[in-house]
Coordinates of C-alpha atoms and ligand atoms in Angstrom, one line a residue:
X214 CA -27.8 -5.2 1.1
X215 CA -27.0 -5.7 4.1
X216 CA -28.1 -1.9 5.6
X217 CA -25.6 -1.9 8.4
X218 CA -22.8 -1.8 6.3
X219 CA -21.1 0.7 4.0
X220 CA -21.5 0.2 0.5
X221 CA -18.0 0.7 -1.3
X222 CA -17.2 -0.1 -5.2
X223 CA -13.8 -0.8 -6.7
X224 CA -12.3 0.3 -9.4
X225 CA -10.2 -2.1 -11.6
X226 CA -11.9 -4.8 -10.0
X227 CA -10.9 -7.7 -12.6
X228 CA -7.7 -6.9 -12.1
X229 CA -4.6 -8.3 -10.0
X230 CA -5.0 -5.8 -7.0
X231 CA -9.0 -5.3 -7.4
X232 CA -9.4 -8.9 -6.7
X233 CA -7.5 -8.9 -3.3
X234 CA -10.0 -6.1 -2.6
X235 CA -12.7 -8.3 -3.3
X236 CA -11.4 -11.6 -1.6
X237 CA -10.0 -8.9 1.4
X238 CA -13.7 -7.3 1.6
X239 CA -15.8 -10.5 2.0
X240 CA -17.3 -9.9 5.2
X241 CA -15.4 -7.3 6.0
X242 CA -17.8 -5.7 9.3
X243 CA -17.3 -2.2 8.1
X244 CA -17.6 -2.2 4.5
X245 CA -19.3 -4.2 0.9
X246 CA -18.7 -4.2 -2.0
X247 CA -21.7 -2.9 -4.0
X248 CA -20.2 -2.3 -7.2
X249 CA -17.2 -2.8 -9.6
X250 CA -16.0 -1.4 -12.4
X251 CA -13.4 -1.8 -15.2
X252 CA -12.6 -1.6 -18.5
X253 CA -15.0 -1.8 -21.4
X254 CA -13.8 -4.9 -22.8
X255 CA -15.9 -6.3 -19.6
X256 CA -18.7 -3.9 -18.7
X257 CA -21.7 -4.9 -19.1
X258 CA -21.0 -8.3 -18.4
X259 CA -21.4 -10.5 -14.9
X260 CA -18.3 -10.1 -12.4
X261 CA -17.5 -13.7 -12.8
X262 CA -17.4 -13.9 -16.6
X263 CA -15.6 -10.6 -16.9
X264 CA -12.7 -11.6 -14.3
X265 CA -10.4 -14.5 -14.8
X266 CA -10.1 -15.0 -10.9
X267 CA -6.4 -16.7 -10.2
X268 CA -6.8 -15.7 -6.2
X269 CA -7.3 -19.3 -4.5
X270 CA -11.3 -20.9 -4.6
X271 CA -13.8 -18.7 -6.6
X272 CA -15.1 -14.9 -6.1
X273 CA -17.5 -14.7 -3.5
X274 CA -21.3 -15.3 -4.4
X275 CA -22.2 -11.3 -3.8
X276 CA -19.9 -10.3 -6.0
X277 CA -20.2 -12.6 -8.5
X278 CA -23.5 -11.7 -10.1
X279 CA -22.6 -7.7 -9.6
X280 CA -22.6 -6.3 -13.6
X281 CA -19.4 -4.8 -14.2
X282 CA -19.9 -1.0 -14.8
X283 CA -17.3 1.6 -16.9
X284 CA -15.7 3.5 -14.7
X285 CA -17.8 6.1 -15.7
X286 CA -20.2 4.8 -13.5
X287 CA -22.8 6.4 -12.1
X288 CA -21.8 5.1 -8.9
X289 CA -23.9 5.1 -5.7
X290 CA -21.4 4.6 -3.7
X291 CA -19.5 7.3 -1.6
X292 CA -16.3 5.4 -1.3
X293 CA -14.6 3.9 -4.1
X294 CA -11.8 1.6 -4.0
X295 CA -9.1 2.4 -7.1
X296 CA -6.7 -0.4 -8.8
X297 CA -7.3 0.9 -12.0
X298 CA -4.2 0.4 -14.8
X299 CA -2.1 3.8 -14.1
X300 CA -3.0 4.6 -18.1
X301 CA -6.2 5.7 -16.9
X302 CA -6.6 6.3 -13.2
X303 CA -5.1 10.1 -13.1
X304 CA -8.0 11.1 -15.1
X305 CA -10.8 8.9 -14.2
X306 CA -9.8 9.5 -10.4
X307 CA -9.6 13.1 -10.3
X308 CA -13.4 13.0 -12.3
X309 CA -14.6 10.8 -9.9
X310 CA -13.4 13.0 -6.4
X311 CA -14.8 15.8 -8.5
X312 CA -18.2 14.2 -8.4
X313 CA -18.0 14.2 -4.7
X314 CA -16.6 10.6 -4.2
X315 CA -14.0 9.6 -1.5
X316 CA -11.1 7.9 -4.0
X317 CA -8.9 5.6 -2.1
X318 CA -6.3 4.8 -4.8
X319 CA -3.1 2.2 -5.5
X320 CA -2.3 3.7 -8.1
X321 CA 0.5 6.4 -8.5
X322 CA -0.8 9.0 -10.7
X323 CA -1.7 10.9 -7.4
X324 CA 0.7 9.8 -4.9
X325 CA 2.8 13.4 -5.3
X326 CA -0.1 16.0 -5.5
X327 CA 0.8 18.9 -3.5
X328 CA -2.8 18.6 -2.0
X329 CA -3.1 14.4 -1.7
X330 CA -1.9 12.4 1.4
X331 CA 0.5 9.6 0.8
X332 CA -0.5 7.4 3.5
X333 CA 0.5 4.3 6.1
X334 CA -2.0 5.3 8.7
X335 CA 0.6 4.1 11.1
X336 CA 3.1 6.8 9.8
X337 CA 0.8 9.6 9.2
X338 CA -2.3 9.6 10.0
X339 CA -1.5 13.5 9.9
X340 CA -1.2 14.1 6.7
X341 CA -4.8 13.3 6.5
X342 CA -5.4 16.9 7.7
X343 CA -4.9 17.5 4.0
X344 CA -8.0 16.7 2.7
X345 CA -10.0 19.4 3.6
X346 CA -8.6 21.1 1.5
X347 CA -9.7 19.1 -0.8
X348 CA -12.5 18.9 -0.5
X349 CA -13.4 22.6 -0.3
X350 CA -12.2 22.2 -3.8
X351 CA -14.3 18.9 -5.1
X352 CA -17.8 19.9 -3.7
X353 CA -16.3 17.0 -0.9
X354 CA -14.8 14.7 -2.8
X355 CA -11.2 14.2 -2.8
X356 CA -8.4 11.4 -3.1
X357 CA -6.1 9.5 -1.3
X358 CA -3.4 7.6 -2.1
X359 CA -1.5 4.2 -0.8
X360 CA 2.4 4.1 -1.7
X361 CA 4.4 1.8 -4.3
X362 CA 4.0 -1.6 -2.8
X363 CA 7.7 -2.0 -1.9
X364 CA 7.0 1.8 -0.1
X365 CA 5.3 0.3 2.3
X366 CA 7.5 -2.2 3.5
X367 CA 10.6 0.3 3.2
X368 CA 8.8 3.1 4.8
X369 CA 7.0 0.5 8.0
X370 CA 11.2 -0.4 8.4
X371 CA 12.2 3.2 8.5
X372 CA 9.6 5.0 10.1
X373 CA 10.5 4.1 14.3
X374 CA 14.6 4.5 12.9
X375 CA 13.5 7.8 11.9
X376 CA 11.8 8.7 14.4
X377 CA 14.1 7.1 17.0
X378 CA 17.7 8.3 15.6
X379 CA 17.3 10.8 12.5
X380 CA 17.8 9.1 9.2
X381 CA 20.6 11.0 7.0
X382 CA 20.4 8.2 4.0
X383 CA 19.5 4.8 3.0
X384 CA 20.5 2.4 0.6
X385 CA 18.4 -0.3 -0.6
X386 CA 18.2 -3.7 -3.4
X387 CA 14.8 -5.0 -4.0
X388 CA 14.3 -8.7 -4.6
X389 CA 10.4 -8.3 -6.0
X390 CA 7.8 -10.5 -6.7
X391 CA 5.8 -11.9 -9.9
X392 CA 2.0 -10.6 -8.6
X393 CA 3.7 -7.1 -8.7
X394 CA 3.2 -6.4 -12.4
X395 CA 0.0 -7.8 -12.6
X396 CA -1.2 -10.3 -14.6
X397 CA -0.1 -11.8 -16.8
X398 CA 3.6 -9.8 -16.0
X399 CA 6.9 -10.7 -16.8
X400 CA 7.1 -13.5 -19.2
X401 CA 7.6 -17.0 -17.5
X402 CA 10.8 -17.4 -19.9
X403 CA 12.8 -14.0 -19.3
X404 CA 11.9 -14.9 -15.6
X405 CA 12.6 -19.0 -14.9
X406 CA 15.8 -19.6 -13.9
X407 CA 16.8 -15.8 -14.0
X408 CA 16.8 -12.2 -12.0
X409 CA 15.5 -9.6 -13.8
X410 CA 17.3 -6.4 -12.7
X411 CA 15.3 -3.8 -13.7
X412 CA 11.5 -2.7 -12.8
X413 CA 9.2 -0.5 -15.8
X414 CA 7.6 2.5 -14.8
X415 CA 9.3 4.5 -12.7
X416 CA 10.1 2.0 -10.1
X417 CA 13.2 3.4 -8.4
X418 CA 12.2 6.2 -8.7
X419 CA 8.9 5.7 -6.3
X420 CA 11.3 4.0 -4.1
X421 CA 13.4 7.1 -3.6
X422 CA 10.8 9.8 -3.9
X423 CA 7.8 8.3 -1.8
X424 CA 9.3 7.6 1.9
X425 CA 10.1 11.3 2.0
X426 CA 6.9 12.2 1.4
X427 CA 4.9 9.7 3.8
X428 CA 7.9 10.3 6.6
X429 CA 7.7 14.5 5.8
X430 CA 5.7 17.4 7.5
X431 CA 2.4 18.3 6.3
X432 CA 1.2 22.3 8.2
X433 CA 0.5 25.3 6.6
X434 CA -1.8 23.3 4.0
X435 CA 2.3 22.0 2.3
X436 CA 4.0 18.5 2.3
X437 CA 7.5 18.7 3.5
X438 CA 9.8 16.2 2.8
X439 CA 11.8 14.6 4.8
X440 CA 15.4 15.2 4.8
X441 CA 17.6 12.0 3.7
X442 CA 18.5 10.5 0.4
X443 CA 17.3 7.4 -0.9
X444 CA 19.2 5.6 -3.5
X445 CA 17.2 2.1 -4.8
X446 CA 18.1 -0.9 -7.7
X447 CA 15.3 -3.0 -8.1
X448 CA 15.0 -6.6 -9.2
X449 CA 12.5 -9.2 -10.7
X450 CA 12.9 -12.6 -8.9
X451 CA 10.9 -15.4 -9.6
X452 CA 8.9 -15.6 -6.3
X453 CA 4.8 -15.3 -6.5
X454 CA 4.0 -12.6 -3.7
X455 CA 6.2 -10.5 -1.1
X456 CA 8.6 -8.5 -2.0
X457 CA 12.1 -8.5 -0.5
X458 CA 14.6 -5.4 0.8
X459 CA 17.8 -5.1 1.8
X460 CA 18.5 -1.3 2.9
X461 CA 21.3 0.0 4.3
X462 CA 20.6 2.7 6.4
X463 CA 22.9 5.5 8.1
X464 CA 21.6 7.2 10.8
X465 CA 22.2 10.7 12.2
X466 CA 22.2 9.8 15.9
X467 CA 24.3 7.1 16.8
X468 CA 22.1 3.4 17.8
X469 CA 22.7 -0.3 18.9
X470 CA 21.6 -3.0 17.0
X471 CA 19.6 -3.7 20.7
X472 CA 18.0 -0.2 20.9
X473 CA 17.2 -0.6 17.0
X474 CA 15.5 -3.6 17.2
X475 CA 13.3 -2.2 19.9
X476 CA 11.7 0.4 18.1
X477 CA 11.1 -1.5 15.6
X478 CA 9.2 -4.5 17.4
X479 CA 7.6 -1.7 20.1
X480 CA 6.1 0.2 16.5
X481 CA 2.5 0.8 16.5
X482 CA 0.1 4.0 15.3
X483 CA -3.1 5.1 15.2
X484 CA -4.8 2.0 13.6
X485 CA -3.3 0.0 16.7
X486 CA -5.1 2.3 18.8
X487 CA -7.9 2.8 17.3
X488 CA -8.5 -1.2 16.6
X489 CA -9.1 -0.6 13.2
X490 CA -10.9 -4.5 11.7
X491 CA -7.7 -4.6 9.1
X492 CA -4.7 -3.3 11.4
X493 CA -2.1 -6.1 12.3
X494 CA -1.7 -6.0 16.0
X495 CA 1.7 -5.4 15.5
X496 CA 2.8 -3.7 12.3
X497 CA 6.5 -4.9 12.4
X498 CA 7.4 -8.2 13.0
X499 CA 11.0 -7.7 14.3
X500 CA 12.2 -11.6 13.3
X501 CA 15.5 -13.3 14.8
X502 CA 16.1 -15.9 13.1
X503 CA 19.5 -15.5 10.7
X504 CA 17.4 -17.0 7.6
X505 CA 14.9 -14.6 7.9
X506 CA 12.1 -13.3 6.5
X507 CA 11.1 -15.7 3.4
X508 CA 8.4 -14.7 1.6
X509 CA 7.0 -18.2 1.4
X510 CA 7.6 -18.5 5.3
X511 CA 6.7 -14.9 6.2
X512 CA 4.7 -12.6 3.6
X513 CA 1.3 -13.7 5.2
X514 CA 1.9 -12.6 9.0
X515 CA -1.2 -11.2 10.4
X516 CA -2.7 -12.2 7.1
X517 CA -0.7 -10.2 5.2
X518 CA -0.9 -7.3 6.9
X519 CA 2.4 -7.0 8.9
X520 CA 6.4 -6.2 7.9
X521 CA 8.4 -8.7 8.9
X522 CA 11.9 -6.9 9.4
X523 CA 15.0 -9.4 10.1
X524 CA 19.0 -9.6 10.0
X525 CA 19.2 -6.2 11.8
X526 CA 22.6 -6.0 12.3
X527 CA 25.4 -3.0 12.2
X528 CA 27.6 -2.0 9.1
X529 CA 30.6 -2.0 11.2
X530 CA 30.8 1.7 10.3
X531 CA 27.6 3.6 12.6
X532 CA 24.8 2.4 10.6
X533 CA 22.8 -1.0 10.6
X534 CA 21.9 -3.5 8.1
X535 CA 18.7 -5.0 7.4
X536 CA 16.2 -7.1 5.6
X537 CA 12.3 -5.9 5.3
X538 CA 9.6 -8.2 3.6
X539 CA 5.9 -6.7 2.6
X540 CA 3.2 -9.3 0.8
X541 CA 3.1 -7.1 -1.8
X542 CA -0.6 -6.6 -2.8
X543 CA -2.3 -7.5 0.9
X544 CA -0.3 -5.1 2.7
X545 CA 1.4 -3.3 -0.3
X546 CA -2.0 -3.0 -2.3
X547 CA -5.7 -3.6 -1.5
X548 CA -4.9 -4.5 2.3
X549 CA -3.4 -0.9 2.7
X550 CA -5.8 0.6 0.9
X551 CA -8.1 -0.4 3.1
X552 CA -7.1 0.4 5.9
X553 CA -6.6 3.7 4.7
X554 CA -10.1 3.3 3.7
X555 CA -11.0 2.1 7.7
X556 CA -9.3 5.4 9.2
X557 CA -11.3 8.1 6.5
X558 CA -14.2 6.4 8.3
X559 CA -13.2 6.3 11.8
X560 CA -12.4 9.8 11.4
X561 CA -15.5 11.0 10.5
X562 CA -14.2 11.6 6.6
X563 CA -16.6 9.1 4.8
X564 CA -20.1 11.8 5.6
Ligands
LIG682 N1 0.0 -5.4 -8.5 C1 0.3 -5.2 -7.1 O1 1.0 -5.8 -6.3 C2 0.5 -3.8 -7.2 C3 0.9 -3.0 -6.2 C4 0.5 -1.4 -5.5 C5 -0.2 -0.7 -6.8 N2 0.2 -1.6 -8.3 C6 -1.3 -0.5 -9.2 O2 -2.2 -0.5 -8.6 C7 -2.6 -0.9 -10.2 C8 -3.2 -1.5 -10.9 O3 -2.1 -3.2 -11.1 P1 -2.9 -4.3 -11.3 O4 -1.8 -5.1 -11.0 O5 -3.9 -5.2 -9.9 O6 -3.2 -4.4 -12.7 P2 -4.1 -5.3 -14.0 O7 -3.8 -6.7 -13.0 O8 -4.0 -4.9 -14.8 O9 -5.5 -5.0 -13.6 C9 -5.8 -2.9 -13.7 C10 -7.3 -2.7 -13.5 O10 -7.3 -2.0 -15.0 C11 -8.6 -1.8 -15.5 N3 -8.3 -1.2 -16.6 C12 -7.0 -1.2 -17.7 N4 -7.4 -0.6 -18.8 C13 -8.5 0.2 -18.7 C14 -9.2 1.1 -19.1 N5 -8.5 1.5 -20.3 N6 -10.3 1.7 -18.5 C15 -11.3 1.4 -17.4 N7 -10.5 0.3 -16.8 C16 -9.2 -0.1 -17.1 C17 -8.7 -3.5 -16.0 O11 -9.6 -3.8 -16.6 P3 -10.2 -5.3 -17.2 O12 -9.7 -6.5 -17.1 O13 -11.4 -4.9 -18.3 O14 -8.8 -4.5 -18.3 C18 -8.1 -4.4 -14.4 O15 -9.3 -3.7 -13.9 C19 -1.7 -0.3 -11.0 O16 -1.8 0.8 -10.4 C20 -1.0 -0.6 -10.4 O17 0.5 -0.1 -10.4 C21 -0.2 -2.5 -8.3

């Protein structure tokens, strides 16, 4: 083990998001994977045998031989990244926070808790002010979450517009990739040559609520949602990775298309200021070609950590229309959580 780097554990390490964590943390300058955990089905086996690796190449040698633990641990790593199935994530993450761990989770269970930050570090790093109260309650441990994969793309595109012009309401139709459902996900006979206008697990509700917490305020120990409405309609499409969304945005103050493009393209936050290892140089890439963004061509911008926005145009009625694209298992999941972990370290919240 490299003594210079911080040992971390991965919960749900065998799943789609868990594998992304392990792939993205290979060679990470600050963190190294020291512990992996999954269900009883996997526990006790070497990682390489417990997991069917579905990313290109093979699991990194340093992780392949780790014995998979149950989620009860015990874990030596202070920082635990979670890609656990939501049927178990709620209880497991609470219990590990109560044991003093910093749990950085992808799962939906704790996102809307009144003292848990729902973090996109470029947008609401100040929401980490909710952590000290959790630490006090838990004897040092706490939970920080990242949003639903689609919400990362939507909130990123909305944040600069909200700051510059104020959001009144947003309508959004999504086209979501298959990997968003984990493995094996949607049966091939349901999705080949088809579009499914439904995604379970409360997907539309998450898209309609999470951005309001993210763009809201934390003051006097309380989160207050941003005051705008969102209406969402979701679709599963036969794309492997990359969630696309068409957003229709009504603003409180008038915006020209040129001004909107400028605030989107110039958007930066604390990860860029601090030059965190996983931070994209530009969180939003504004594309001007009339037929972009496209998942196959644009999802891997800045190693999958940048959101692509295109087709920014007027709706002819004082509002804007745009398309946004996010890599759902990188910026929308494991990469987002790793960036959150880096921000915790940079702000001294891992000691
Ligand atoms: N896929 C995405 O794009 C995406 C994006 C954002 C957020 N998320 C969220 O991230 C989480 C993981 O999603 P995923 O797509 O990676 O799912 P997945 O591929 O089904 O993986 C689930 C993981 O949870 C473990 N697990 C399942 N039941 C368990 C139990 N009873 N006790 C302990 N561990 C258990 C599995 O271990 P075994 O292999 O041992 O069964 C596996 O490691 C979910 O909460 C999901 O909503 C996913």
